[in-house]
mmCIF file of C-alpha atoms in Angstrom:
data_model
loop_
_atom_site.group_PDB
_atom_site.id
_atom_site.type_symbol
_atom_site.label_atom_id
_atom_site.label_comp_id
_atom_site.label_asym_id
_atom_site.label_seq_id
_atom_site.Cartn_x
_atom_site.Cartn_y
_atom_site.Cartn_z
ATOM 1 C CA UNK X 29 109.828 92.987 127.499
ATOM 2 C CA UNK X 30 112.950 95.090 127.074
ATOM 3 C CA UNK X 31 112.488 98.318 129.238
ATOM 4 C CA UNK X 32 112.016 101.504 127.294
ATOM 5 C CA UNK X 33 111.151 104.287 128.854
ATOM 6 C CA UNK X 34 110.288 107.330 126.502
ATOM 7 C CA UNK X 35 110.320 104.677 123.683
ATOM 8 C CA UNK X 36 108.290 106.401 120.687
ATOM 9 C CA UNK X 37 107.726 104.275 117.896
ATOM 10 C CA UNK X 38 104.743 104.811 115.105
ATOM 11 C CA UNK X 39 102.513 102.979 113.371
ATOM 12 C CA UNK X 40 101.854 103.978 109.727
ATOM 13 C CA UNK X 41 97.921 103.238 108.385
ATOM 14 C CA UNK X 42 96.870 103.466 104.661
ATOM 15 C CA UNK X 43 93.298 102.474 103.398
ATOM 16 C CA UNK X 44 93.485 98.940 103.197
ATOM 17 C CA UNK X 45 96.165 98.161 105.765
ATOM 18 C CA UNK X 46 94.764 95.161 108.426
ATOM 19 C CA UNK X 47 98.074 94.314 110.095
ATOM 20 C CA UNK X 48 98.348 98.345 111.639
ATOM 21 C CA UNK X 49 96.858 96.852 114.730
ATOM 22 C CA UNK X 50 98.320 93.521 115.157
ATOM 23 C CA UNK X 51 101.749 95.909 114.902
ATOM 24 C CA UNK X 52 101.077 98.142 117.324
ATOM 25 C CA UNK X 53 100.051 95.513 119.723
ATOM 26 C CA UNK X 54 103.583 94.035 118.682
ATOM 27 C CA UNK X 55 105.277 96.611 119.845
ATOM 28 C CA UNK X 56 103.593 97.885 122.908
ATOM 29 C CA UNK X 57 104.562 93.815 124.417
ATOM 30 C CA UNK X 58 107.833 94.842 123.350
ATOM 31 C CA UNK X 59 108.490 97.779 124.354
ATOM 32 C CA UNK X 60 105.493 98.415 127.429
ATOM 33 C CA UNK X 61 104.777 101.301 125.606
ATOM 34 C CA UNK X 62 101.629 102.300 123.273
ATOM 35 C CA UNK X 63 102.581 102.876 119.375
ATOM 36 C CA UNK X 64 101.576 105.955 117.749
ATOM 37 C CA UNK X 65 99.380 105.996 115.297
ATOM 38 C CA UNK X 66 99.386 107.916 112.287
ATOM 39 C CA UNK X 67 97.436 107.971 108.964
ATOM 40 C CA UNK X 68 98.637 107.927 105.777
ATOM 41 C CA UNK X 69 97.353 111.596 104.716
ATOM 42 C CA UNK X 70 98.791 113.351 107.290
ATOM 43 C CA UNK X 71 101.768 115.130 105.855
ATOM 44 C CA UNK X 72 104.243 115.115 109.130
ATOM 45 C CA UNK X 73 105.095 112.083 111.445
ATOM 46 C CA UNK X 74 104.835 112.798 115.114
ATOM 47 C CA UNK X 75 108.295 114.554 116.517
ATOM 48 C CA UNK X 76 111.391 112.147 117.981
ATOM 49 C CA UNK X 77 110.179 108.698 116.231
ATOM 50 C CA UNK X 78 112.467 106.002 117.947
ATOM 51 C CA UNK X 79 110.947 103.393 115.026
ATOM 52 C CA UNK X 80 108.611 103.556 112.165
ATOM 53 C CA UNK X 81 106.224 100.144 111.238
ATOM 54 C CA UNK X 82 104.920 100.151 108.388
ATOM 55 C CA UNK X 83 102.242 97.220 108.307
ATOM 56 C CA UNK X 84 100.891 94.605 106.172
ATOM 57 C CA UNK X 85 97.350 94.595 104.730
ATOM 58 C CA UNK X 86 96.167 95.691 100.958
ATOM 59 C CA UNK X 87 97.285 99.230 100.850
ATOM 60 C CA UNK X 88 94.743 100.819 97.729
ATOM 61 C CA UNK X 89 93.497 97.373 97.581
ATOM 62 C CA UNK X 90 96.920 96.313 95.871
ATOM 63 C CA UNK X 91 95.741 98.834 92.543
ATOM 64 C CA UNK X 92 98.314 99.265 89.683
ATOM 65 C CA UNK X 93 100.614 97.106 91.793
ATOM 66 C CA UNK X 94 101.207 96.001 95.568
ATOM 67 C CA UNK X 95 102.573 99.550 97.544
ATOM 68 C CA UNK X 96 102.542 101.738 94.153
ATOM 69 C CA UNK X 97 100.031 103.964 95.627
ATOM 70 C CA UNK X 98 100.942 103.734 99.381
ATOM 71 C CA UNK X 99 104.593 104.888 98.309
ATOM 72 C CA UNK X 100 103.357 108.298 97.249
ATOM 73 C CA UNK X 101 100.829 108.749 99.589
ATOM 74 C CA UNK X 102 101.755 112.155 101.583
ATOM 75 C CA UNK X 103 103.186 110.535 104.861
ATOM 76 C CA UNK X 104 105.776 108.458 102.709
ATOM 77 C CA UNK X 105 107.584 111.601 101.964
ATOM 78 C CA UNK X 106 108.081 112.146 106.093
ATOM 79 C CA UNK X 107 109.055 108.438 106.197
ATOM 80 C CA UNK X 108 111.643 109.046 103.537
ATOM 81 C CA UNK X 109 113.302 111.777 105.532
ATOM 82 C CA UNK X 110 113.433 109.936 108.585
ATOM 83 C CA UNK X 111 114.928 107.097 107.216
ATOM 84 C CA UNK X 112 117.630 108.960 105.396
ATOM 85 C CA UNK X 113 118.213 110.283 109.195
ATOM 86 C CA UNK X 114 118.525 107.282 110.535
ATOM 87 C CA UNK X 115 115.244 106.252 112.480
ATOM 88 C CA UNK X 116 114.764 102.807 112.047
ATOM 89 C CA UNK X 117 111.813 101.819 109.837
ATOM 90 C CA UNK X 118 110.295 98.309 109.182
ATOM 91 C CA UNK X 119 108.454 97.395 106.432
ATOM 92 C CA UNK X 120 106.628 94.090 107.157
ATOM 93 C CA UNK X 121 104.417 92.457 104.049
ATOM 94 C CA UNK X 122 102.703 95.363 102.261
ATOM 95 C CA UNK X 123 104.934 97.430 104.131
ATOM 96 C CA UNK X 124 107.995 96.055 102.204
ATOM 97 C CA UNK X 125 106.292 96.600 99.083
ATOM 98 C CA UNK X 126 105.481 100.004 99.875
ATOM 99 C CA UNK X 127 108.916 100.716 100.664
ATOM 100 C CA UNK X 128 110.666 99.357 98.134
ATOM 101 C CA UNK X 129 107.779 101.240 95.417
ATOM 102 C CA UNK X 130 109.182 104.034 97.750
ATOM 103 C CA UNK X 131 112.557 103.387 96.432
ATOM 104 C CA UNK X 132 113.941 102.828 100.404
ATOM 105 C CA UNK X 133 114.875 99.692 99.645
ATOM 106 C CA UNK X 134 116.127 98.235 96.066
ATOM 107 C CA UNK X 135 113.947 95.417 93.937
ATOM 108 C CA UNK X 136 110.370 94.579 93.669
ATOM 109 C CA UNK X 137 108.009 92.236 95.262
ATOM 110 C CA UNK X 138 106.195 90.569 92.391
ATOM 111 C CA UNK X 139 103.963 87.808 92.012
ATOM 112 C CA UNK X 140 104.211 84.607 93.818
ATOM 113 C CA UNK X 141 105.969 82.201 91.274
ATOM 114 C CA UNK X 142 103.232 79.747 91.810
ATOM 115 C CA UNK X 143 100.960 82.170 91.656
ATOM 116 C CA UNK X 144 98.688 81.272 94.316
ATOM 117 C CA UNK X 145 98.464 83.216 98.275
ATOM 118 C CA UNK X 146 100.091 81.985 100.262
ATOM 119 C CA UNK X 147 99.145 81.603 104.002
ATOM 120 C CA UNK X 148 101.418 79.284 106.354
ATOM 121 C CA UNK X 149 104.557 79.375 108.732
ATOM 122 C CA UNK X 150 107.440 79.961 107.515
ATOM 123 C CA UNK X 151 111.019 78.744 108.749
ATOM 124 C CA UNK X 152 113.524 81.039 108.080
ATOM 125 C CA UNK X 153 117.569 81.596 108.343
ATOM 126 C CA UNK X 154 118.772 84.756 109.948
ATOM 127 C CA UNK X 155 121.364 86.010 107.969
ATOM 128 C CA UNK X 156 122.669 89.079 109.200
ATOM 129 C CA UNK X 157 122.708 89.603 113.263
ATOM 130 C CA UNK X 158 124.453 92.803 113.121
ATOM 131 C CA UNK X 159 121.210 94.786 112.396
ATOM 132 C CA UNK X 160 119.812 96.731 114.925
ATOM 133 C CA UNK X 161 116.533 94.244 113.941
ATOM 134 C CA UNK X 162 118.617 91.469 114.054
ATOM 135 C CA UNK X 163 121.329 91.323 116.972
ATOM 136 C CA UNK X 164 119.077 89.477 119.011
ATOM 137 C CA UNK X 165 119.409 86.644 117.196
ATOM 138 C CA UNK X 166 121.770 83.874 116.809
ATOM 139 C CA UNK X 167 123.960 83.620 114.037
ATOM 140 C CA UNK X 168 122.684 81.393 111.457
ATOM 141 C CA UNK X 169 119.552 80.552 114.142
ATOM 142 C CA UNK X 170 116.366 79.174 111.990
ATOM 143 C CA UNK X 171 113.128 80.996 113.593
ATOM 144 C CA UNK X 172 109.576 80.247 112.427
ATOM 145 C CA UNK X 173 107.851 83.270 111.161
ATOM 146 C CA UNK X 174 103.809 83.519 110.110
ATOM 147 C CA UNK X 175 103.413 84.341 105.561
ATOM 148 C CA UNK X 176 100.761 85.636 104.134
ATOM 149 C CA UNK X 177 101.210 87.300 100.792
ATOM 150 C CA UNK X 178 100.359 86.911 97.742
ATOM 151 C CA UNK X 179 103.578 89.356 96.077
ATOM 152 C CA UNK X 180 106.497 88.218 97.734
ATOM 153 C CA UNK X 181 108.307 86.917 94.921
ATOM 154 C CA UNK X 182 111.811 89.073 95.423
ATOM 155 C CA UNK X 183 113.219 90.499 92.145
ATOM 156 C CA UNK X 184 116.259 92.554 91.822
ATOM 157 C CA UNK X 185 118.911 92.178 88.990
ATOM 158 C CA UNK X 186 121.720 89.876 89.452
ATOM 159 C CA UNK X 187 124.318 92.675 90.046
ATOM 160 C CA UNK X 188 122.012 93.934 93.149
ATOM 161 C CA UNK X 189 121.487 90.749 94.200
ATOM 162 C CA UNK X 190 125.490 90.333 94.438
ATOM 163 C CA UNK X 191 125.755 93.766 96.335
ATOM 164 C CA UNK X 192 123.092 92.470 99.042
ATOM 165 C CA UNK X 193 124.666 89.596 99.584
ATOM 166 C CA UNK X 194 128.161 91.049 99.870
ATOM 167 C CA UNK X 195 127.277 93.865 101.892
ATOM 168 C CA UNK X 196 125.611 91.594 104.456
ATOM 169 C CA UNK X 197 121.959 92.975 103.656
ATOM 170 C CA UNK X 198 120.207 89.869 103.347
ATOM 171 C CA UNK X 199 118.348 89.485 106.809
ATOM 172 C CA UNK X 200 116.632 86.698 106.449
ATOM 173 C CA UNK X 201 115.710 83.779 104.028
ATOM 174 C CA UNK X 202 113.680 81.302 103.572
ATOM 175 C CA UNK X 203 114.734 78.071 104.343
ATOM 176 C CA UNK X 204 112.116 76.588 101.801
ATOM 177 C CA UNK X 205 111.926 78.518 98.991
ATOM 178 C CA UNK X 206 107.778 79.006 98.979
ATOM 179 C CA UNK X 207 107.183 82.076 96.650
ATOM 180 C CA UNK X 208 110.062 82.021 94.073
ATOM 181 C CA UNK X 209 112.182 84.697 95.545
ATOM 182 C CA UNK X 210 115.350 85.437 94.228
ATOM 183 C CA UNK X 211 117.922 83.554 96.076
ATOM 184 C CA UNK X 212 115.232 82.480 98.394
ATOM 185 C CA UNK X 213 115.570 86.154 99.943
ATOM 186 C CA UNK X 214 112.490 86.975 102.869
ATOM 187 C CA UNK X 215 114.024 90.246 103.930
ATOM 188 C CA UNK X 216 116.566 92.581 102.977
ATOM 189 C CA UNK X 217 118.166 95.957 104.976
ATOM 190 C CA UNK X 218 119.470 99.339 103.284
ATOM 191 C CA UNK X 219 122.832 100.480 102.927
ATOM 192 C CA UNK X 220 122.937 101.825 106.348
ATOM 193 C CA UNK X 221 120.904 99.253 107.985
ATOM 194 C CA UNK X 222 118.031 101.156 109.890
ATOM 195 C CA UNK X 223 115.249 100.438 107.127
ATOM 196 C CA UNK X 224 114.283 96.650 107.014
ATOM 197 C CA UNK X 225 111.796 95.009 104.415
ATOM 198 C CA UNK X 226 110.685 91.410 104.902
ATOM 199 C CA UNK X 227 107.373 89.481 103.733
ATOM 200 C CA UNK X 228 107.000 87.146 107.034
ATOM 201 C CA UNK X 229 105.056 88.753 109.928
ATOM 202 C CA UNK X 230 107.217 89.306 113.076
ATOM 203 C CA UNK X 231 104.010 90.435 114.774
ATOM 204 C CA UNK X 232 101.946 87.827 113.942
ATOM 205 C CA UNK X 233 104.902 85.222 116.534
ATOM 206 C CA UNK X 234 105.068 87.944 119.674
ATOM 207 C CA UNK X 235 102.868 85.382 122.433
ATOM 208 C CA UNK X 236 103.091 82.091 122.981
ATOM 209 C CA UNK X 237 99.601 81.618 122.022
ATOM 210 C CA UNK X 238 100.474 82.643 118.684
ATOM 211 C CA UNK X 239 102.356 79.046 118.431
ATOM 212 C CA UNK X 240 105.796 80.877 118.714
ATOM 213 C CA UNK X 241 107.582 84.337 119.819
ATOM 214 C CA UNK X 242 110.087 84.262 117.199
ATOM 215 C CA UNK X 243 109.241 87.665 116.095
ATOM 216 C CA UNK X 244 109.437 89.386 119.943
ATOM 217 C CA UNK X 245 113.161 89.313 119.255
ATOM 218 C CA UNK X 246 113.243 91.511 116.527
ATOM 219 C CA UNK X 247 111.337 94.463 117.833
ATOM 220 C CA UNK X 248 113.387 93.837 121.153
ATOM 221 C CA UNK X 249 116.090 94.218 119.148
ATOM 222 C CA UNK X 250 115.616 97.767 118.275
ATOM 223 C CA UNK X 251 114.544 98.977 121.368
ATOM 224 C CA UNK X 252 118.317 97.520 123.162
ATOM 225 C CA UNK X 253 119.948 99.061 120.263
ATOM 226 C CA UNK X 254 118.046 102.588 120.725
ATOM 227 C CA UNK X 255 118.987 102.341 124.612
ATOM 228 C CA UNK X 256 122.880 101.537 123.511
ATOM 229 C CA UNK X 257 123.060 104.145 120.721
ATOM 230 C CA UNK J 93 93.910 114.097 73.932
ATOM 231 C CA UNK J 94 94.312 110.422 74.271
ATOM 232 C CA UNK J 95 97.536 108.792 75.564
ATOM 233 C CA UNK J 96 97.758 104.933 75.734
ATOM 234 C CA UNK J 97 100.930 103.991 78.103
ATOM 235 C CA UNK J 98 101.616 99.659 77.564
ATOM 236 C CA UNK J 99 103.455 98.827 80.814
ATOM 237 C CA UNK J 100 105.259 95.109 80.109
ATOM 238 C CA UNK J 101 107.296 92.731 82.144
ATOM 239 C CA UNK J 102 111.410 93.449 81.072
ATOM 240 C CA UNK J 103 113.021 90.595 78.949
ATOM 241 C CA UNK J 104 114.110 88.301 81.295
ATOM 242 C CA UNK J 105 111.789 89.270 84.408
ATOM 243 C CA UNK J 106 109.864 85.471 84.944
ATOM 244 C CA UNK J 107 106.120 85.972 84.280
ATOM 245 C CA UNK J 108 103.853 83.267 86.071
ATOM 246 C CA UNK J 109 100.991 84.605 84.838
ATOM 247 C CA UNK J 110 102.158 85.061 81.345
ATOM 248 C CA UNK J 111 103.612 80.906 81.783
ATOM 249 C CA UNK J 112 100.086 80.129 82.834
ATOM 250 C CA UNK J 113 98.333 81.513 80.227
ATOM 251 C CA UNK J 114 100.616 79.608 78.239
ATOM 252 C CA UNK J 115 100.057 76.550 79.497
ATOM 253 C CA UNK J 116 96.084 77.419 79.108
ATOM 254 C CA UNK J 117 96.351 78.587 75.379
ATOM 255 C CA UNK J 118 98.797 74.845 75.140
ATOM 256 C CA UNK J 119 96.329 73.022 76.880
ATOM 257 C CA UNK J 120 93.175 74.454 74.676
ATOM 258 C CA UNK J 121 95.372 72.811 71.622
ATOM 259 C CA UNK J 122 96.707 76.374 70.013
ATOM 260 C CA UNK J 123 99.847 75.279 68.521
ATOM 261 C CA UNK J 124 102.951 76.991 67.341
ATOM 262 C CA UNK J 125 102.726 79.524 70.579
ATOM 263 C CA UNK J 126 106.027 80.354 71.693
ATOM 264 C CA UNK J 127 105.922 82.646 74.793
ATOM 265 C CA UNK J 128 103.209 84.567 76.413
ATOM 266 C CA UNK J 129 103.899 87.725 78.480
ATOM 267 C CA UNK J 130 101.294 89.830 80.307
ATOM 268 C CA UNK J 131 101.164 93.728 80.783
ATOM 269 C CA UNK J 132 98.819 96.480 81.199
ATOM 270 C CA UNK J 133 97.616 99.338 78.911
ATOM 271 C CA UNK J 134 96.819 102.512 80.699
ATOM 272 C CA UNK J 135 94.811 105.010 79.179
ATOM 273 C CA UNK J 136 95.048 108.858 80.000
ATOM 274 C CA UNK J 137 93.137 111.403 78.506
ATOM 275 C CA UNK J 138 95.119 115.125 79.275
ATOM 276 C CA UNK J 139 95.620 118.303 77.857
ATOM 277 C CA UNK J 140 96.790 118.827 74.397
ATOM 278 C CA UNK J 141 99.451 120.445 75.861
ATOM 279 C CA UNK J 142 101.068 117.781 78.171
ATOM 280 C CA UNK J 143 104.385 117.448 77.187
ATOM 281 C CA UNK J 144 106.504 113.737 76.496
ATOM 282 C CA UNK J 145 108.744 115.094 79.878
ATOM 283 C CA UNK J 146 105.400 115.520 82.161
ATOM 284 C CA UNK J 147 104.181 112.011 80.527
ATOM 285 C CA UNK J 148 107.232 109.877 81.506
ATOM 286 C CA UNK J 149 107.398 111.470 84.679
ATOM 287 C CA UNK J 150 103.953 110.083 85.225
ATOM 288 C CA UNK J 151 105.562 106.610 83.861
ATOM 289 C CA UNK J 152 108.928 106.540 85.868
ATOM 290 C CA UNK J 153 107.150 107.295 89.130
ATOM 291 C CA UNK J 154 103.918 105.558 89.186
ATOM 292 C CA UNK J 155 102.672 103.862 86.120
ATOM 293 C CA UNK J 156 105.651 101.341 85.603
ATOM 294 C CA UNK J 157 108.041 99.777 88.438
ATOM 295 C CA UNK J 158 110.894 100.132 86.195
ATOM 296 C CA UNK J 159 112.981 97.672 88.696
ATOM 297 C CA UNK J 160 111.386 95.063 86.251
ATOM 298 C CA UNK J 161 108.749 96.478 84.119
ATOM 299 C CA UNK J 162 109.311 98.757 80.854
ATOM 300 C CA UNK J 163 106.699 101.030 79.464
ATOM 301 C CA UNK J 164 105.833 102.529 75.638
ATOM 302 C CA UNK J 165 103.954 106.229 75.456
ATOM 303 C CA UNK J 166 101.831 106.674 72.629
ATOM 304 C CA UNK J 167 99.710 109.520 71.867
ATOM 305 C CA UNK J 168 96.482 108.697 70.114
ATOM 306 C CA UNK J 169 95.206 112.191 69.351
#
């Protein structure tokens, strides 16, 4: 546990999330204290948000497409203005789609390419350990990460894909590429780095009992880069 | 009035589901089937008075992801 005293970090719920728990749980080992919680009709976040989650789950019960509906639900417009003010947000599963329907992050999440769910661990290679999600990480380091999705097939156009790459914005990828993601891409950061997308669960790997606390380290992460800023 | 929006998959943008259904129709011995792709219609029924700006609103920020789908208005009366 990193200490983190007056840490305030939030955990976004729409109808159909069922990883807002699991997340909150994730970040109260992390941090020692209790997430917020907040539902996705209220219109305002609660005040001085050190970190916004939002979780994984079946947001609308995936309807029109997975996160169309979240990402114009009426919190999404408060989680838009926090993130273009620099509060971290992380957008884990259904939370990456939601964000990038939200246009925080560019791309889609579409279909798996072999179009089945898919439910395993996944090994991944951190790419970038300059994030404030990432620094606690070693460069290049291969962590094993819990997948469950059934849209995590990454999409952007060629000329985005280029700009990710270039601009260091590829966080992490998979080492096998499971679900037909463009260049085998699990999770991607903005221009500015404080919103993060990725399919794998970090808060499914927090206790040893979960078989592996690969994902501690990233919500560690933020908190020793809040305590630094 | 009636308004049918077809949301499809861009040129380009892989389709497994379209490929499968392919592979289906192949399988089922249809021959001389090139290429399937999948979409979805939408139907709307709205005022008369709903104008093309207010309808591709509707399509550029919910009904179509245009990151990789593209979408065709047509008004049915």
């Amino acid at each position: 546990m990193v200490k983190a005293s007056g840490w305030r970090a939030a955990v976004v719920t729409f109808p159909g999330s069922n990883c807002d728990r699991d997340m909150a749980v994730a970040l109260e080992r992390a941090s020692g204290t209790p997430a917020l919680r907040v539902w996705h009709g209220d219109s305002d976040l609660p005040e001085r948000l050190d970190f916004i989650a939002l979780p994984g789950g079946f947001s609308y019960g995936d309807y029109l497409r997975s996160g169309a509906m979240a990402a114009n639900s009426p919190i999404m417009r408060a989680v838009k203005r926090e993130a273009e003010r620099g509060v971290p947000v992380l957008g884990v599963c259904n939370g990456f789609q939601v964000i990038a329907e939200a246009g925080l992050l560019p791309g889609a999440l579409m279909r798996n390419a072999g179009q089945t769910f898919i439910c395993r661990d996944a090994e991944l290679t951190v790419e970038n350990t300059q994030s404030l999600f990432t620094r606690g990480y070693d460069e290049g380091a291969s962590i094993r990460i819990p997948v469950a999705h059934h849209d995590g097939n990454y999409f952007a156009d060629a000329e985005t894909l280029d700009r990710l790459e270039d601009e260091g914005r590829v966080a992490f990828r998979y080492r096998e590429n499971y679900n037909g993601s463009q260049r085998a891409i699990a999770g991607i950061l903005n221009e500015r780095g404080n919103v993060l997308g990725m399919m794998p669960h970090p808060e499914r790997a927090v206790d040893p009992a979960h078989g592996g606390t690969d994902g501690l380290i990233l919500f560690e992460s933020a908190i020793a880069a809040l305590a630094e800023a | 009035m009636k308004v049918r929006i077809l949301v499809s998959l861009k040129p380009g943008v892989l389709d497994p589901q379209g490929r499968a259904v392919h592979h289906a129709l192949e399988g089922m011995g249809f021959e001389g089937v090139d290429d399937v792709r999948i979409g979805r219609t939408v139907e709307l029924d709205v005022a008369d008075s709903t104008s093309d700006e207010a309808l591709e609103k509707m399509c550029e920020q919910l009904l179509a992801n245009t990151v990789i789908e593209n979408y065709r208005i047509e008004r049915l009366g």
